[in-house]
Protein backbone atom coordinates (compact mmCIF):
# COMPACT_ATOMS: atom_id res chain seq x y z
CA UNK A 1 0.00 0.00 0.00
CA UNK A 2 1.48 3.36 -1.00
CA UNK A 3 1.51 6.41 1.26
CA UNK A 4 -1.21 8.00 -0.82
CA UNK A 5 -3.42 4.90 -0.53
CA UNK A 6 -2.83 4.81 3.23
CA UNK A 7 -3.72 8.49 3.48
CA UNK A 8 -6.96 7.91 1.57
CA UNK A 9 -7.78 4.87 3.73
CA UNK A 10 -7.20 6.92 6.92
CA UNK A 11 -9.43 9.71 5.60
CA UNK A 12 -12.17 7.16 4.78
CA UNK A 13 -11.94 5.61 8.25
CA UNK A 14 -11.97 9.03 9.90
CA UNK A 15 -15.12 9.87 7.92
CA UNK A 16 -16.74 6.60 9.06
CA UNK A 17 -15.93 7.39 12.69
CA UNK A 18 -17.32 10.93 12.46
CA UNK A 19 -20.65 11.24 14.20
CA UNK A 20 -20.72 7.58 15.24
CA UNK A 21 -21.56 6.91 18.89
CA UNK A 22 -21.29 3.11 18.97
CA UNK A 23 -18.12 1.33 17.86
CA UNK A 24 -17.10 -2.18 18.87
CA UNK A 25 -13.70 -3.71 18.16
CA UNK A 26 -13.57 -7.51 18.07
CA UNK A 27 -11.11 -10.27 17.29
CA UNK A 28 -12.61 -12.51 14.61
CA UNK A 29 -9.43 -14.42 13.75
CA UNK A 30 -9.81 -18.14 13.45
CA UNK A 31 -13.42 -18.04 12.30
CA UNK A 32 -14.02 -20.22 9.27
CA UNK A 33 -15.66 -18.87 6.13
CA UNK A 34 -19.14 -20.15 7.00
CA UNK A 35 -19.07 -18.68 10.52
CA UNK A 36 -17.71 -15.38 9.23
CA UNK A 37 -20.50 -15.28 6.66
CA UNK A 38 -23.07 -15.99 9.39
CA UNK A 39 -21.60 -13.18 11.53
CA UNK A 40 -21.74 -10.73 8.62
CA UNK A 41 -25.34 -11.76 7.88
CA UNK A 42 -26.38 -11.33 11.53
CA UNK A 43 -24.75 -7.91 11.64
CA UNK A 44 -26.46 -6.85 8.41
CA UNK A 45 -29.88 -7.94 9.72
CA UNK A 46 -29.29 -5.95 12.93
CA UNK A 47 -28.20 -2.83 11.01
CA UNK A 48 -24.58 -3.16 12.13
CA UNK A 49 -21.72 -2.41 9.77
CA UNK A 50 -18.94 -4.99 10.13
CA UNK A 51 -15.55 -4.30 8.60
CA UNK A 52 -12.10 -5.82 9.04
CA UNK A 53 -9.62 -2.97 9.48
CA UNK A 54 -5.87 -2.51 9.57
CA UNK A 55 -4.86 -1.60 13.11
CA UNK A 56 -2.38 1.14 12.22
CA UNK A 57 -4.82 2.84 9.86
CA UNK A 58 -7.65 2.71 12.42
CA UNK A 59 -5.33 4.07 15.12
CA UNK A 60 -4.36 7.03 12.91
CA UNK A 61 -8.04 7.61 12.04
CA UNK A 62 -8.91 7.65 15.76
CA UNK A 63 -6.13 10.18 16.38
CA UNK A 64 -7.44 12.37 13.54
CA UNK A 65 -11.03 12.11 14.74
CA UNK A 66 -12.77 14.76 16.83
CA UNK A 67 -13.88 12.13 19.37
CA UNK A 68 -11.65 11.10 22.25
CA UNK A 69 -11.09 7.35 22.10
CA UNK A 70 -8.94 7.29 25.23
CA UNK A 71 -7.12 3.97 25.64
CA UNK A 72 -9.13 2.21 22.93
CA UNK A 73 -6.24 2.29 20.38
CA UNK A 74 -4.18 0.15 22.80
CA UNK A 75 -6.34 -2.89 21.95
CA UNK A 76 -5.47 -2.66 18.26
CA UNK A 77 -3.31 -5.76 18.02
CA UNK A 78 -3.84 -8.83 15.88
CA UNK A 79 -6.95 -9.28 13.76
CA UNK A 80 -9.47 -6.46 14.32
CA UNK A 81 -13.03 -6.18 13.10
CA UNK A 82 -14.88 -2.91 13.62
CA UNK A 83 -18.62 -2.97 14.27
CA UNK A 84 -20.52 0.30 13.88
CA UNK A 85 -24.09 0.37 15.18
CA UNK A 86 -26.95 2.67 16.13
CA UNK A 87 -27.92 0.78 19.30
CA UNK A 88 -25.42 0.45 22.11
CA UNK A 89 -26.13 -3.19 22.94
CA UNK A 90 -26.64 -4.58 19.41
CA UNK A 91 -23.07 -5.74 18.68
CA UNK A 92 -22.66 -7.14 22.20
CA UNK A 93 -25.78 -9.28 21.79
CA UNK A 94 -24.53 -10.61 18.45
CA UNK A 95 -21.11 -11.42 19.90
CA UNK A 96 -22.71 -13.20 22.88
CA UNK A 97 -24.95 -15.17 20.52
CA UNK A 98 -21.98 -16.30 18.45
CA UNK A 99 -20.03 -17.22 21.57
CA UNK A 100 -22.64 -19.87 22.37
CA UNK A 101 -21.23 -21.87 19.44
CA UNK A 102 -17.51 -21.12 19.89
CA UNK A 103 -14.80 -19.03 21.50
CA UNK A 104 -14.87 -16.15 19.00
CA UNK A 105 -15.45 -13.32 18.34
CA UNK A 106 -13.66 -11.81 21.32
CA UNK A 107 -14.49 -8.28 22.38
CA UNK A 108 -11.39 -6.10 22.38
CA UNK A 109 -13.09 -2.85 23.30
CA UNK A 110 -15.98 -0.51 22.63
CA UNK A 111 -16.70 3.19 22.33
CA UNK A 112 -20.28 4.01 23.33
CA UNK A 113 -21.45 7.62 23.65
CA UNK A 114 -17.93 8.81 24.63
CA UNK A 115 -17.51 5.98 27.17
CA UNK A 116 -14.64 3.52 26.67
CA UNK A 117 -14.96 -0.19 27.52
CA UNK A 118 -11.85 -2.35 27.22
CA UNK A 119 -11.66 -6.12 27.45
CA UNK A 120 -13.79 -9.15 26.80
CA UNK A 121 -14.96 -9.12 30.43
CA UNK A 122 -17.12 -6.06 29.56
CA UNK A 123 -19.32 -8.08 27.17
CA UNK A 124 -22.08 -8.90 29.69
CA UNK A 125 -22.23 -5.27 30.83
CA UNK A 126 -22.49 -4.02 27.26
CA UNK A 127 -25.18 -6.56 26.33
CA UNK A 128 -27.43 -5.24 29.13
CA UNK A 129 -27.12 -1.56 28.18
CA UNK A 130 -30.54 -0.25 27.30
CA UNK A 131 -31.10 1.63 24.09
CA UNK A 132 -32.44 5.18 24.07
CA UNK A 133 -35.83 3.91 22.90
CA UNK A 134 -35.99 1.32 25.70
CA UNK A 135 -35.18 3.97 28.32
CA UNK A 136 -37.81 6.37 26.94
CA UNK A 137 -40.36 3.54 26.96
CA UNK A 138 -39.59 2.74 30.60
CA UNK A 139 -39.85 6.39 31.63
CA UNK A 140 -43.18 6.77 29.84
CA UNK A 141 -44.41 3.58 31.52
CA UNK A 142 -43.36 4.89 34.93
CA UNK A 143 -45.04 8.23 34.30
CA UNK A 144 -48.25 6.62 33.06
CA UNK A 145 -48.56 4.18 35.94
CA UNK A 146 -49.75 6.68 38.62
CA UNK A 147 -52.06 8.40 36.14
CA UNK A 148 -53.61 5.07 35.16
CA UNK A 149 -54.26 4.24 38.82
CA UNK A 150 -55.98 7.59 39.38
CA UNK A 151 -58.15 7.14 36.27
CA UNK A 152 -58.97 3.56 37.30
CA UNK A 153 -59.93 4.69 40.81
CA UNK A 154 -62.15 7.45 39.40
CA UNK A 155 -63.82 4.99 37.03
CA UNK A 156 -64.43 2.55 39.89
CA UNK A 157 -65.88 5.35 42.03
CA UNK A 158 -68.16 6.46 39.18
CA UNK A 159 -69.30 2.86 38.63
CA UNK A 160 -70.07 2.44 42.35
CA UNK A 161 -72.11 5.68 42.38
CA UNK A 162 -74.11 4.55 39.35
CA UNK A 163 -74.84 1.20 41.01
CA UNK A 164 -75.90 2.93 44.25
CA UNK A 165 -78.43 5.10 42.40
mmCIF file of C-alpha atoms in Angstrom:
data_model
loop_
_atom_site.group_PDB
_atom_site.id
_atom_site.type_symbol
_atom_site.label_atom_id
_atom_site.label_comp_id
_atom_site.label_asym_id
_atom_site.label_seq_id
_atom_site.Cartn_x
_atom_site.Cartn_y
_atom_site.Cartn_z
ATOM 1 C CA UNK A 1 0.000 0.000 0.000
ATOM 2 C CA UNK A 2 1.477 3.357 -0.998
ATOM 3 C CA UNK A 3 1.508 6.414 1.265
ATOM 4 C CA UNK A 4 -1.212 8.001 -0.818
ATOM 5 C CA UNK A 5 -3.420 4.896 -0.531
ATOM 6 C CA UNK A 6 -2.833 4.809 3.229
ATOM 7 C CA UNK A 7 -3.719 8.487 3.480
ATOM 8 C CA UNK A 8 -6.957 7.910 1.574
ATOM 9 C CA UNK A 9 -7.782 4.870 3.734
ATOM 10 C CA UNK A 10 -7.201 6.919 6.917
ATOM 11 C CA UNK A 11 -9.433 9.712 5.596
ATOM 12 C CA UNK A 12 -12.172 7.164 4.782
ATOM 13 C CA UNK A 13 -11.936 5.606 8.253
ATOM 14 C CA UNK A 14 -11.970 9.034 9.899
ATOM 15 C CA UNK A 15 -15.119 9.874 7.922
ATOM 16 C CA UNK A 16 -16.739 6.600 9.060
ATOM 17 C CA UNK A 17 -15.926 7.395 12.692
ATOM 18 C CA UNK A 18 -17.324 10.935 12.461
ATOM 19 C CA UNK A 19 -20.655 11.245 14.203
ATOM 20 C CA UNK A 20 -20.716 7.581 15.244
ATOM 21 C CA UNK A 21 -21.564 6.909 18.891
ATOM 22 C CA UNK A 22 -21.294 3.110 18.967
ATOM 23 C CA UNK A 23 -18.122 1.327 17.855
ATOM 24 C CA UNK A 24 -17.099 -2.175 18.873
ATOM 25 C CA UNK A 25 -13.701 -3.714 18.157
ATOM 26 C CA UNK A 26 -13.574 -7.506 18.073
ATOM 27 C CA UNK A 27 -11.112 -10.274 17.287
ATOM 28 C CA UNK A 28 -12.612 -12.512 14.614
ATOM 29 C CA UNK A 29 -9.426 -14.416 13.748
ATOM 30 C CA UNK A 30 -9.810 -18.140 13.453
ATOM 31 C CA UNK A 31 -13.424 -18.045 12.296
ATOM 32 C CA UNK A 32 -14.020 -20.224 9.271
ATOM 33 C CA UNK A 33 -15.659 -18.867 6.131
ATOM 34 C CA UNK A 34 -19.139 -20.147 7.003
ATOM 35 C CA UNK A 35 -19.071 -18.683 10.523
ATOM 36 C CA UNK A 36 -17.711 -15.378 9.232
ATOM 37 C CA UNK A 37 -20.497 -15.281 6.657
ATOM 38 C CA UNK A 38 -23.070 -15.987 9.386
ATOM 39 C CA UNK A 39 -21.596 -13.184 11.525
ATOM 40 C CA UNK A 40 -21.737 -10.728 8.621
ATOM 41 C CA UNK A 41 -25.336 -11.761 7.880
ATOM 42 C CA UNK A 42 -26.376 -11.333 11.529
ATOM 43 C CA UNK A 43 -24.749 -7.906 11.638
ATOM 44 C CA UNK A 44 -26.455 -6.853 8.406
ATOM 45 C CA UNK A 45 -29.883 -7.942 9.721
ATOM 46 C CA UNK A 46 -29.289 -5.947 12.927
ATOM 47 C CA UNK A 47 -28.202 -2.833 11.013
ATOM 48 C CA UNK A 48 -24.582 -3.156 12.128
ATOM 49 C CA UNK A 49 -21.722 -2.405 9.768
ATOM 50 C CA UNK A 50 -18.939 -4.988 10.125
ATOM 51 C CA UNK A 51 -15.545 -4.299 8.595
ATOM 52 C CA UNK A 52 -12.099 -5.825 9.045
ATOM 53 C CA UNK A 53 -9.623 -2.968 9.479
ATOM 54 C CA UNK A 54 -5.870 -2.505 9.574
ATOM 55 C CA UNK A 55 -4.855 -1.604 13.111
ATOM 56 C CA UNK A 56 -2.379 1.138 12.224
ATOM 57 C CA UNK A 57 -4.823 2.838 9.862
ATOM 58 C CA UNK A 58 -7.652 2.714 12.417
ATOM 59 C CA UNK A 59 -5.334 4.072 15.120
ATOM 60 C CA UNK A 60 -4.363 7.029 12.911
ATOM 61 C CA UNK A 61 -8.042 7.607 12.039
ATOM 62 C CA UNK A 62 -8.906 7.649 15.758
ATOM 63 C CA UNK A 63 -6.133 10.177 16.380
ATOM 64 C CA UNK A 64 -7.440 12.368 13.537
ATOM 65 C CA UNK A 65 -11.034 12.107 14.743
ATOM 66 C CA UNK A 66 -12.768 14.759 16.829
ATOM 67 C CA UNK A 67 -13.877 12.127 19.370
ATOM 68 C CA UNK A 68 -11.652 11.105 22.253
ATOM 69 C CA UNK A 69 -11.090 7.348 22.104
ATOM 70 C CA UNK A 70 -8.937 7.294 25.233
ATOM 71 C CA UNK A 71 -7.117 3.969 25.640
ATOM 72 C CA UNK A 72 -9.125 2.211 22.929
ATOM 73 C CA UNK A 73 -6.239 2.291 20.380
ATOM 74 C CA UNK A 74 -4.180 0.155 22.801
ATOM 75 C CA UNK A 75 -6.336 -2.893 21.950
ATOM 76 C CA UNK A 76 -5.467 -2.661 18.262
ATOM 77 C CA UNK A 77 -3.308 -5.758 18.021
ATOM 78 C CA UNK A 78 -3.839 -8.831 15.881
ATOM 79 C CA UNK A 79 -6.953 -9.276 13.765
ATOM 80 C CA UNK A 80 -9.469 -6.462 14.323
ATOM 81 C CA UNK A 81 -13.032 -6.178 13.099
ATOM 82 C CA UNK A 82 -14.882 -2.915 13.621
ATOM 83 C CA UNK A 83 -18.624 -2.974 14.266
ATOM 84 C CA UNK A 84 -20.519 0.300 13.876
ATOM 85 C CA UNK A 85 -24.086 0.372 15.176
ATOM 86 C CA UNK A 86 -26.948 2.667 16.128
ATOM 87 C CA UNK A 87 -27.922 0.777 19.299
ATOM 88 C CA UNK A 88 -25.420 0.450 22.114
ATOM 89 C CA UNK A 89 -26.126 -3.185 22.938
ATOM 90 C CA UNK A 90 -26.639 -4.584 19.412
ATOM 91 C CA UNK A 91 -23.069 -5.736 18.676
ATOM 92 C CA UNK A 92 -22.658 -7.140 22.202
ATOM 93 C CA UNK A 93 -25.783 -9.279 21.789
ATOM 94 C CA UNK A 94 -24.532 -10.613 18.450
ATOM 95 C CA UNK A 95 -21.105 -11.416 19.897
ATOM 96 C CA UNK A 96 -22.714 -13.199 22.878
ATOM 97 C CA UNK A 97 -24.954 -15.170 20.518
ATOM 98 C CA UNK A 98 -21.977 -16.305 18.450
ATOM 99 C CA UNK A 99 -20.033 -17.219 21.572
ATOM 100 C CA UNK A 100 -22.642 -19.869 22.370
ATOM 101 C CA UNK A 101 -21.228 -21.871 19.439
ATOM 102 C CA UNK A 102 -17.510 -21.123 19.885
ATOM 103 C CA UNK A 103 -14.798 -19.027 21.504
ATOM 104 C CA UNK A 104 -14.872 -16.154 19.000
ATOM 105 C CA UNK A 105 -15.446 -13.323 18.345
ATOM 106 C CA UNK A 106 -13.658 -11.809 21.320
ATOM 107 C CA UNK A 107 -14.490 -8.278 22.384
ATOM 108 C CA UNK A 108 -11.388 -6.104 22.383
ATOM 109 C CA UNK A 109 -13.090 -2.854 23.298
ATOM 110 C CA UNK A 110 -15.980 -0.512 22.630
ATOM 111 C CA UNK A 111 -16.699 3.189 22.333
ATOM 112 C CA UNK A 112 -20.275 4.013 23.332
ATOM 113 C CA UNK A 113 -21.447 7.618 23.653
ATOM 114 C CA UNK A 114 -17.934 8.807 24.633
ATOM 115 C CA UNK A 115 -17.507 5.979 27.169
ATOM 116 C CA UNK A 116 -14.641 3.522 26.671
ATOM 117 C CA UNK A 117 -14.956 -0.186 27.518
ATOM 118 C CA UNK A 118 -11.853 -2.348 27.218
ATOM 119 C CA UNK A 119 -11.657 -6.120 27.453
ATOM 120 C CA UNK A 120 -13.789 -9.155 26.800
ATOM 121 C CA UNK A 121 -14.958 -9.117 30.433
ATOM 122 C CA UNK A 122 -17.122 -6.059 29.561
ATOM 123 C CA UNK A 123 -19.315 -8.077 27.173
ATOM 124 C CA UNK A 124 -22.077 -8.902 29.686
ATOM 125 C CA UNK A 125 -22.229 -5.273 30.830
ATOM 126 C CA UNK A 126 -22.491 -4.020 27.257
ATOM 127 C CA UNK A 127 -25.181 -6.557 26.334
ATOM 128 C CA UNK A 128 -27.425 -5.236 29.130
ATOM 129 C CA UNK A 129 -27.120 -1.559 28.184
ATOM 130 C CA UNK A 130 -30.543 -0.252 27.298
ATOM 131 C CA UNK A 131 -31.104 1.633 24.088
ATOM 132 C CA UNK A 132 -32.444 5.182 24.069
ATOM 133 C CA UNK A 133 -35.830 3.907 22.899
ATOM 134 C CA UNK A 134 -35.994 1.319 25.701
ATOM 135 C CA UNK A 135 -35.185 3.971 28.317
ATOM 136 C CA UNK A 136 -37.807 6.367 26.942
ATOM 137 C CA UNK A 137 -40.362 3.536 26.965
ATOM 138 C CA UNK A 138 -39.590 2.741 30.600
ATOM 139 C CA UNK A 139 -39.848 6.385 31.625
ATOM 140 C CA UNK A 140 -43.184 6.767 29.842
ATOM 141 C CA UNK A 141 -44.413 3.581 31.522
ATOM 142 C CA UNK A 142 -43.358 4.891 34.928
ATOM 143 C CA UNK A 143 -45.040 8.231 34.302
ATOM 144 C CA UNK A 144 -48.253 6.619 33.061
ATOM 145 C CA UNK A 145 -48.556 4.181 35.942
ATOM 146 C CA UNK A 146 -49.752 6.681 38.624
ATOM 147 C CA UNK A 147 -52.062 8.396 36.135
ATOM 148 C CA UNK A 148 -53.606 5.066 35.156
ATOM 149 C CA UNK A 149 -54.255 4.240 38.822
ATOM 150 C CA UNK A 150 -55.982 7.587 39.383
ATOM 151 C CA UNK A 151 -58.153 7.137 36.274
ATOM 152 C CA UNK A 152 -58.966 3.564 37.297
ATOM 153 C CA UNK A 153 -59.928 4.686 40.814
ATOM 154 C CA UNK A 154 -62.152 7.448 39.400
ATOM 155 C CA UNK A 155 -63.820 4.991 37.032
ATOM 156 C CA UNK A 156 -64.429 2.553 39.889
ATOM 157 C CA UNK A 157 -65.877 5.354 42.035
ATOM 158 C CA UNK A 158 -68.159 6.461 39.180
ATOM 159 C CA UNK A 159 -69.301 2.864 38.626
ATOM 160 C CA UNK A 160 -70.069 2.443 42.352
ATOM 161 C CA UNK A 161 -72.106 5.677 42.385
ATOM 162 C CA UNK A 162 -74.111 4.547 39.353
ATOM 163 C CA UNK A 163 -74.837 1.198 41.005
ATOM 164 C CA UNK A 164 -75.898 2.926 44.253
ATOM 165 C CA UNK A 165 -78.426 5.103 42.405
#
